[in-house]
Short mmCIF file of C-alpha atoms and ligand atoms in Angstrom, two decimals:
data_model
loop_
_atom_site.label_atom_id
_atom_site.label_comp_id
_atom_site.label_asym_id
_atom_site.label_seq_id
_atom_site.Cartn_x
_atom_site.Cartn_y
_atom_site.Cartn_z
CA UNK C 26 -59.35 101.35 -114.15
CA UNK C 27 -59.61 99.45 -117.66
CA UNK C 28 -59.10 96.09 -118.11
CA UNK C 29 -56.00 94.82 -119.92
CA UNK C 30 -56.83 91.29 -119.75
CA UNK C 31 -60.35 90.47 -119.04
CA UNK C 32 -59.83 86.32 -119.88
CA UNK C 33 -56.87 84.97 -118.35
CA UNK C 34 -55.58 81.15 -117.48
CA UNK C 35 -54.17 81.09 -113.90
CA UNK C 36 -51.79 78.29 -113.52
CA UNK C 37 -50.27 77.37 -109.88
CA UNK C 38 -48.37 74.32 -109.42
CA UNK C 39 -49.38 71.82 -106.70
CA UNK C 40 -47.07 72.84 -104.14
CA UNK C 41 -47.87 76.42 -104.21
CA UNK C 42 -51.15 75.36 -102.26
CA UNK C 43 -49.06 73.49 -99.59
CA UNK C 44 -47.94 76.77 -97.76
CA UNK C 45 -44.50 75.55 -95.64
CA UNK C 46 -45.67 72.21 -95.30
CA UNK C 47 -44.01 69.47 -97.36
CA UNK C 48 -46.96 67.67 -98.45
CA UNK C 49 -51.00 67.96 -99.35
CA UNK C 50 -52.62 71.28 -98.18
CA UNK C 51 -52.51 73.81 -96.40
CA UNK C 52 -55.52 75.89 -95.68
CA UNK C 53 -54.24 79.17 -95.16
CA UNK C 54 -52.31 79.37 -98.58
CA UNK C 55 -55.84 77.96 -100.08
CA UNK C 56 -57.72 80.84 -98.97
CA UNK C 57 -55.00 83.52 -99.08
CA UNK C 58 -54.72 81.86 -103.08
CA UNK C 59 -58.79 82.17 -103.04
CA UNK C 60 -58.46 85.98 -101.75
CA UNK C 61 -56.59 87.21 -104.82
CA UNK C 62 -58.71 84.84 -107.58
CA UNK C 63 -61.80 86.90 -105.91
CA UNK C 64 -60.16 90.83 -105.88
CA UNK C 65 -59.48 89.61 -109.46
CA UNK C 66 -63.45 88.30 -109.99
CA UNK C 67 -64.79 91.22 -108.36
CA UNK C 68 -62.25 93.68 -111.14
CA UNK C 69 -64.97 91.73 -113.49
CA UNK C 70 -61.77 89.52 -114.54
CA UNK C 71 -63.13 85.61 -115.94
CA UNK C 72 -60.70 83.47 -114.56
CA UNK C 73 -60.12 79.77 -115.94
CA UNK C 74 -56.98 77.71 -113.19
CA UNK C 75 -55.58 74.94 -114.44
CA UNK C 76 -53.88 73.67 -110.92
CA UNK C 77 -50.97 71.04 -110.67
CA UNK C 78 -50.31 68.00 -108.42
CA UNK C 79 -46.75 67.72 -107.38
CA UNK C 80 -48.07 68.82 -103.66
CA UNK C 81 -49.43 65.15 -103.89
CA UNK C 82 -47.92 63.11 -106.60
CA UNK C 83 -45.65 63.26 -110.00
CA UNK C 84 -45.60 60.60 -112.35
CA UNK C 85 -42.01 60.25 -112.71
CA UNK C 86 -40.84 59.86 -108.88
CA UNK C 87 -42.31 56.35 -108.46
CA UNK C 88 -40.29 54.78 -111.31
CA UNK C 89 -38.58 51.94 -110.62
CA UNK C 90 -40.78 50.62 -108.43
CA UNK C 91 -42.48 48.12 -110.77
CA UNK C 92 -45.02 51.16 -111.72
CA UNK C 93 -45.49 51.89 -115.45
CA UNK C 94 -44.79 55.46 -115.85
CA UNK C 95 -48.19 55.86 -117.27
CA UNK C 96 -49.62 54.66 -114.29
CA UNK C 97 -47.42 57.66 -112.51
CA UNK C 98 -48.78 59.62 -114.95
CA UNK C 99 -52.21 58.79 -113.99
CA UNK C 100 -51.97 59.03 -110.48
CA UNK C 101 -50.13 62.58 -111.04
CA UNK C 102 -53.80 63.46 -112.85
CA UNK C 103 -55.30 61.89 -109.95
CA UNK C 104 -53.67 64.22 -107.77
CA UNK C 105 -54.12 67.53 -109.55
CA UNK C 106 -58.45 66.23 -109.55
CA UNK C 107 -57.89 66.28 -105.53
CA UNK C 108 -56.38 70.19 -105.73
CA UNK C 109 -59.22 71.08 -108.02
CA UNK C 110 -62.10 69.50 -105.83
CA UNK C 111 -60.56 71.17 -102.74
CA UNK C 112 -60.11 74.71 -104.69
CA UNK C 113 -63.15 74.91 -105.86
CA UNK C 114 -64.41 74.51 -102.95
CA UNK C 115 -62.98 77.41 -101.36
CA UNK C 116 -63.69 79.43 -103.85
CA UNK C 117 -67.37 78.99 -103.32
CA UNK C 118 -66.78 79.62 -99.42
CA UNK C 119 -65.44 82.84 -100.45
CA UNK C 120 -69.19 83.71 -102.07
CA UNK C 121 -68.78 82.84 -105.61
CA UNK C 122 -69.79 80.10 -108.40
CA UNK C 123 -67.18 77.54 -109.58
CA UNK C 124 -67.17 74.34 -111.24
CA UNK C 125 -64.12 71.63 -111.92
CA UNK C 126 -63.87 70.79 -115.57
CA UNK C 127 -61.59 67.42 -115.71
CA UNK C 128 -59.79 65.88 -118.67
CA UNK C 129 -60.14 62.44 -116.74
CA UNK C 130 -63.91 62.48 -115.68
CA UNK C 131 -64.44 60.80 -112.31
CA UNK C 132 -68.71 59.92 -112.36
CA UNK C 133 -70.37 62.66 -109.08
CA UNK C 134 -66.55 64.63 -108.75
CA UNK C 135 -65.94 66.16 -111.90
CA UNK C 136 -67.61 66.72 -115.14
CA UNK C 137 -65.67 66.28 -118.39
CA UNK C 138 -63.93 68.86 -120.43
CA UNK C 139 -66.36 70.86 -122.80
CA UNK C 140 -65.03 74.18 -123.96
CA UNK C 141 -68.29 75.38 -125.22
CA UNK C 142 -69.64 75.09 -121.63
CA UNK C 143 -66.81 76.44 -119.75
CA UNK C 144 -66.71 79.61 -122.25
CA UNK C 145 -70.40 80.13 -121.41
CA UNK C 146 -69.50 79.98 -117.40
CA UNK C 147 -66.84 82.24 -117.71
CA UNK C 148 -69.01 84.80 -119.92
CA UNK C 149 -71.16 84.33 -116.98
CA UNK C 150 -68.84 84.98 -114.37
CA UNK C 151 -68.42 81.53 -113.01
CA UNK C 152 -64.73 80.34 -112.18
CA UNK C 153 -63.60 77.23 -114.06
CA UNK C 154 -60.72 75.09 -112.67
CA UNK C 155 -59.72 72.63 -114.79
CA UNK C 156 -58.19 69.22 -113.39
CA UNK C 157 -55.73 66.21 -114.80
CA UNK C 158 -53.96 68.12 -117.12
CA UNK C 159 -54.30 67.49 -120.56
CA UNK C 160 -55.75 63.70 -119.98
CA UNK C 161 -52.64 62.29 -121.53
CA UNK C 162 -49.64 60.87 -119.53
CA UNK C 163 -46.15 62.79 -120.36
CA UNK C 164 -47.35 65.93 -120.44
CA UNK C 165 -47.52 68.51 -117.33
CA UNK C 166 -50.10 70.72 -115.98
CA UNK C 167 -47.94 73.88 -117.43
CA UNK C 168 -48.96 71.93 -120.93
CA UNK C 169 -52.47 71.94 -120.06
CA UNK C 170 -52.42 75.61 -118.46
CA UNK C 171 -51.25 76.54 -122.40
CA UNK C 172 -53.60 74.29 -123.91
CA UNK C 173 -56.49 75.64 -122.07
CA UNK C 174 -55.77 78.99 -122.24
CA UNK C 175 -55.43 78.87 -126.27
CA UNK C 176 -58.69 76.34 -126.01
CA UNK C 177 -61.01 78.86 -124.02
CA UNK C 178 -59.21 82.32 -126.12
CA UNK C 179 -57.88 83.58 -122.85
CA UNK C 180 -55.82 87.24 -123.65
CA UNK C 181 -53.02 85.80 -121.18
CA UNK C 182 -51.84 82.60 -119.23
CA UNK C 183 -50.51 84.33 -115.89
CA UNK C 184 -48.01 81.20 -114.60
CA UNK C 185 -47.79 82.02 -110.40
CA UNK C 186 -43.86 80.44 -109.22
CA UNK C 187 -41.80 81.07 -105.89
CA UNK C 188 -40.31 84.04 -107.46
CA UNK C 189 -41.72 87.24 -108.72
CA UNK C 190 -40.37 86.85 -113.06
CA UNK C 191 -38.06 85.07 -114.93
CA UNK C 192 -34.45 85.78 -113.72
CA UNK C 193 -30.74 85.56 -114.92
CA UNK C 194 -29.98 82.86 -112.64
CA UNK C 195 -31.90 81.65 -109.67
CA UNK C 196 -32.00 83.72 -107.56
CA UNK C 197 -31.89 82.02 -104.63
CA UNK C 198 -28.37 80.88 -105.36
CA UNK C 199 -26.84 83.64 -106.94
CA UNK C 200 -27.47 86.92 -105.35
CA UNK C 201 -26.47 89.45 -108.33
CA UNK C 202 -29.35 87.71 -110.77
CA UNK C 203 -31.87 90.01 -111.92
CA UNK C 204 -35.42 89.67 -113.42
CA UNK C 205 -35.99 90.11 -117.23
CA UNK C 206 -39.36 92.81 -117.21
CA UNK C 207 -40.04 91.15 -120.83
CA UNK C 208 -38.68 88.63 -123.29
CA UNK C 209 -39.55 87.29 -126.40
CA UNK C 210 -40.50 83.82 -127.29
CA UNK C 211 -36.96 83.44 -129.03
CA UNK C 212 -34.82 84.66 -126.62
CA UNK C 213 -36.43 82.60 -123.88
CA UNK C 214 -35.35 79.55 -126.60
CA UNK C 215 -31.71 80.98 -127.23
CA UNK C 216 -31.10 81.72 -123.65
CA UNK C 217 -32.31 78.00 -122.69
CA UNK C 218 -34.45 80.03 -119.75
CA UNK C 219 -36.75 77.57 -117.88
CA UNK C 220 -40.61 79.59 -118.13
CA UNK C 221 -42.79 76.45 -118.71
CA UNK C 222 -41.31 73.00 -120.47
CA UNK C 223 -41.06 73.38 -124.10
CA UNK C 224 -44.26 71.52 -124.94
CA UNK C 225 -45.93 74.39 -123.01
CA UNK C 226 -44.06 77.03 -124.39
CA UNK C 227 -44.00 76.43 -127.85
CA UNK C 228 -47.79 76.02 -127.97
CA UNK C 229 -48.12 79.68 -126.46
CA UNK C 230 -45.14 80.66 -128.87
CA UNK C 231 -47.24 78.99 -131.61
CA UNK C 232 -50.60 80.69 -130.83
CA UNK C 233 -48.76 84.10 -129.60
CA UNK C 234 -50.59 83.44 -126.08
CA UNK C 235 -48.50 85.98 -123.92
CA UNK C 236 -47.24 84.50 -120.68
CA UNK C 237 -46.46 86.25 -117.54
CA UNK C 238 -44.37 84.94 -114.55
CA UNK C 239 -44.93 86.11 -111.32
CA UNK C 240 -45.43 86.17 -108.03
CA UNK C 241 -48.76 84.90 -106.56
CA UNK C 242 -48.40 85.66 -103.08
CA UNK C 243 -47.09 89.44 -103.47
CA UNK C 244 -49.58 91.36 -103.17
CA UNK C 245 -52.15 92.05 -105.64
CA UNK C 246 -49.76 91.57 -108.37
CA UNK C 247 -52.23 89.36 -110.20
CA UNK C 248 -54.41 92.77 -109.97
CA UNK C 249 -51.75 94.51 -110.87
CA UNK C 250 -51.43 92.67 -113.99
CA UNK C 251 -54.76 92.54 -115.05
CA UNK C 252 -54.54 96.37 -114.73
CA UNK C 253 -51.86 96.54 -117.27
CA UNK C 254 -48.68 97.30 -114.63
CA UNK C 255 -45.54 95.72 -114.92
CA UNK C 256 -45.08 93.25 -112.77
CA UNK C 257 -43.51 89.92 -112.56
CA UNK C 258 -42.25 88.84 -116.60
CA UNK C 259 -43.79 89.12 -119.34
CA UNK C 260 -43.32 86.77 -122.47
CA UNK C 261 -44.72 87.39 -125.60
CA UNK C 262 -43.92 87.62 -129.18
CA UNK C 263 -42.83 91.39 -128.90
CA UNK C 264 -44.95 92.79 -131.45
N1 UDP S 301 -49.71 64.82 -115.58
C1 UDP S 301 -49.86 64.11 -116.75
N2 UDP S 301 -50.41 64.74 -117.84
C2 UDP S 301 -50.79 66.04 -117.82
C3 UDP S 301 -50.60 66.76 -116.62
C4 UDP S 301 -50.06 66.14 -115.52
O1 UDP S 301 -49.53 62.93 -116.83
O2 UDP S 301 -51.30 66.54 -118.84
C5 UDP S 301 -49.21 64.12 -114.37
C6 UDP S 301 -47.70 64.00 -114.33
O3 UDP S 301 -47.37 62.77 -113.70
C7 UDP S 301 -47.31 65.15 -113.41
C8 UDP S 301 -48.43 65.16 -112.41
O4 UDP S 301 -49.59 64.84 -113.21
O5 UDP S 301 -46.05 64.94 -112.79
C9 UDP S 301 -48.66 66.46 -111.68
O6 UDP S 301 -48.60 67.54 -112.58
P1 UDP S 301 -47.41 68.61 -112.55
O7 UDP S 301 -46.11 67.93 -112.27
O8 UDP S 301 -47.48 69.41 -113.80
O9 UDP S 301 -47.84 69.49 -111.31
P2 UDP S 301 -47.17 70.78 -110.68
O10 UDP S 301 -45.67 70.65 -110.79
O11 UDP S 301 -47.66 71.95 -111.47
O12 UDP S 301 -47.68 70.81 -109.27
#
């Protein structure tokens, strides 16, 4: 089956990797994360993750405590290096190449952000994850998962939540919300719908990156996507 998207961004939060724990890890979810980014690498799909930190840390929960939020901040970058490290790592179990790009370089962990070499390992099939966000405190790794996607011309930045789309309400609290199968940048605005924080959002808007919300741990629905199915939401321009 053809390709729709044959670059795309993956972005999972931090605590998507922590399976039912409440904190750090969890090994299963890593490799049952790591079994869908390789169906999608073997579909000849070159796959860039930007992956967050809140499994570990977020800037803004220690204020108060005599921390400067940019300190937070850092530490949140800190955390999402220590998801990136550990990813890539099982990605390589799994049999292929990866490497951790990292907009905070840390000297024998992780090299620093180039997008001329990371579009030359993804042309060559090599999965990128990219770690500490953008580099700059106040911004979130659903900032940098737009950024990097418009940096490295990716045709889509797939955004993996709890839920399989964007929905009316949550749905977890009211039972009769239903999922949107598309919207457009502007109605996501007018209907105040919470995709990605607005810094994220309007840089996709801005660069008509489409987005897509869905479901990571459904199965195959990143393949799905890829494939051109409807799954999950998508978010684009409407053109
Ligand atoms: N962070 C930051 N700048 C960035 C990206 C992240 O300062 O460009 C910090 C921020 O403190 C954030 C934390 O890193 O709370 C973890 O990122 P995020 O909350 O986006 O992770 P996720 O919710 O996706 O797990």
């Amino acid at each position: 089956m053809a390709l729709k998207y044959k670059r795309i961004l993956l972005k999972f939060s931090g605590e998507a990797l922590m399976g039912k724990g409440q904190f750090g890890l969890d090994a299963d979810t890593l490799k049952q994360v790591v079994g869908e980014v390789k169906a999608l690498h073997d579909l000849g799909v070159e796959i860039g993750i930007v992956v967050g930190g809140g499994n570990i840390f977020r800037g803004a929960q220690i204020q108060g405590a005599g921390i400067q939020r940019t300190t937070g901040d850092h530490m949140g970058m800190m955390a999402t290096v220590i998801n990136a490290i550990a990813l890539r790592d099982v990605i390589e179990s799994a049999g292929l190449s990866s490497s951790v790009y990292s907009a905070m370089t840390i000297e024998g962990v992780s090299s620093g952000f180039n997008v001329n070499e990371v579009k030359k390992q993804l042309a060559n099939g090599n999965i990128v994850v990219f770690a500490a966000g953008t580099g700059s405190p106040f911004f979130t790794t659903d900032t940098a998962a737009a950024l990097r996607g418009v940096e490295i011309d990716a045709d889509i930045v797939l955004k993996a939540t709890k839920v399989d789309g964007i929905y009316t309400a949550d749905p977890v609290k009211d039972a009769s919300a239903t999922r949107y199968q598309s919207l457009t940048y502007d109605q996501v605005i007018q209907k105040n719908l919470q995709v990605m924080d607005m810094t994220a959002f309007v840089l996709c808007r801005d660069h008509k990156m489409p987005i897509r919300v869905f479901d990571m741990f459904k199965d195959h629905a990143a393949i799905r996507i890829v494939q051109g199915e409807d799954e999950g939401t998508l978010v684009s321009s409407g053109e």
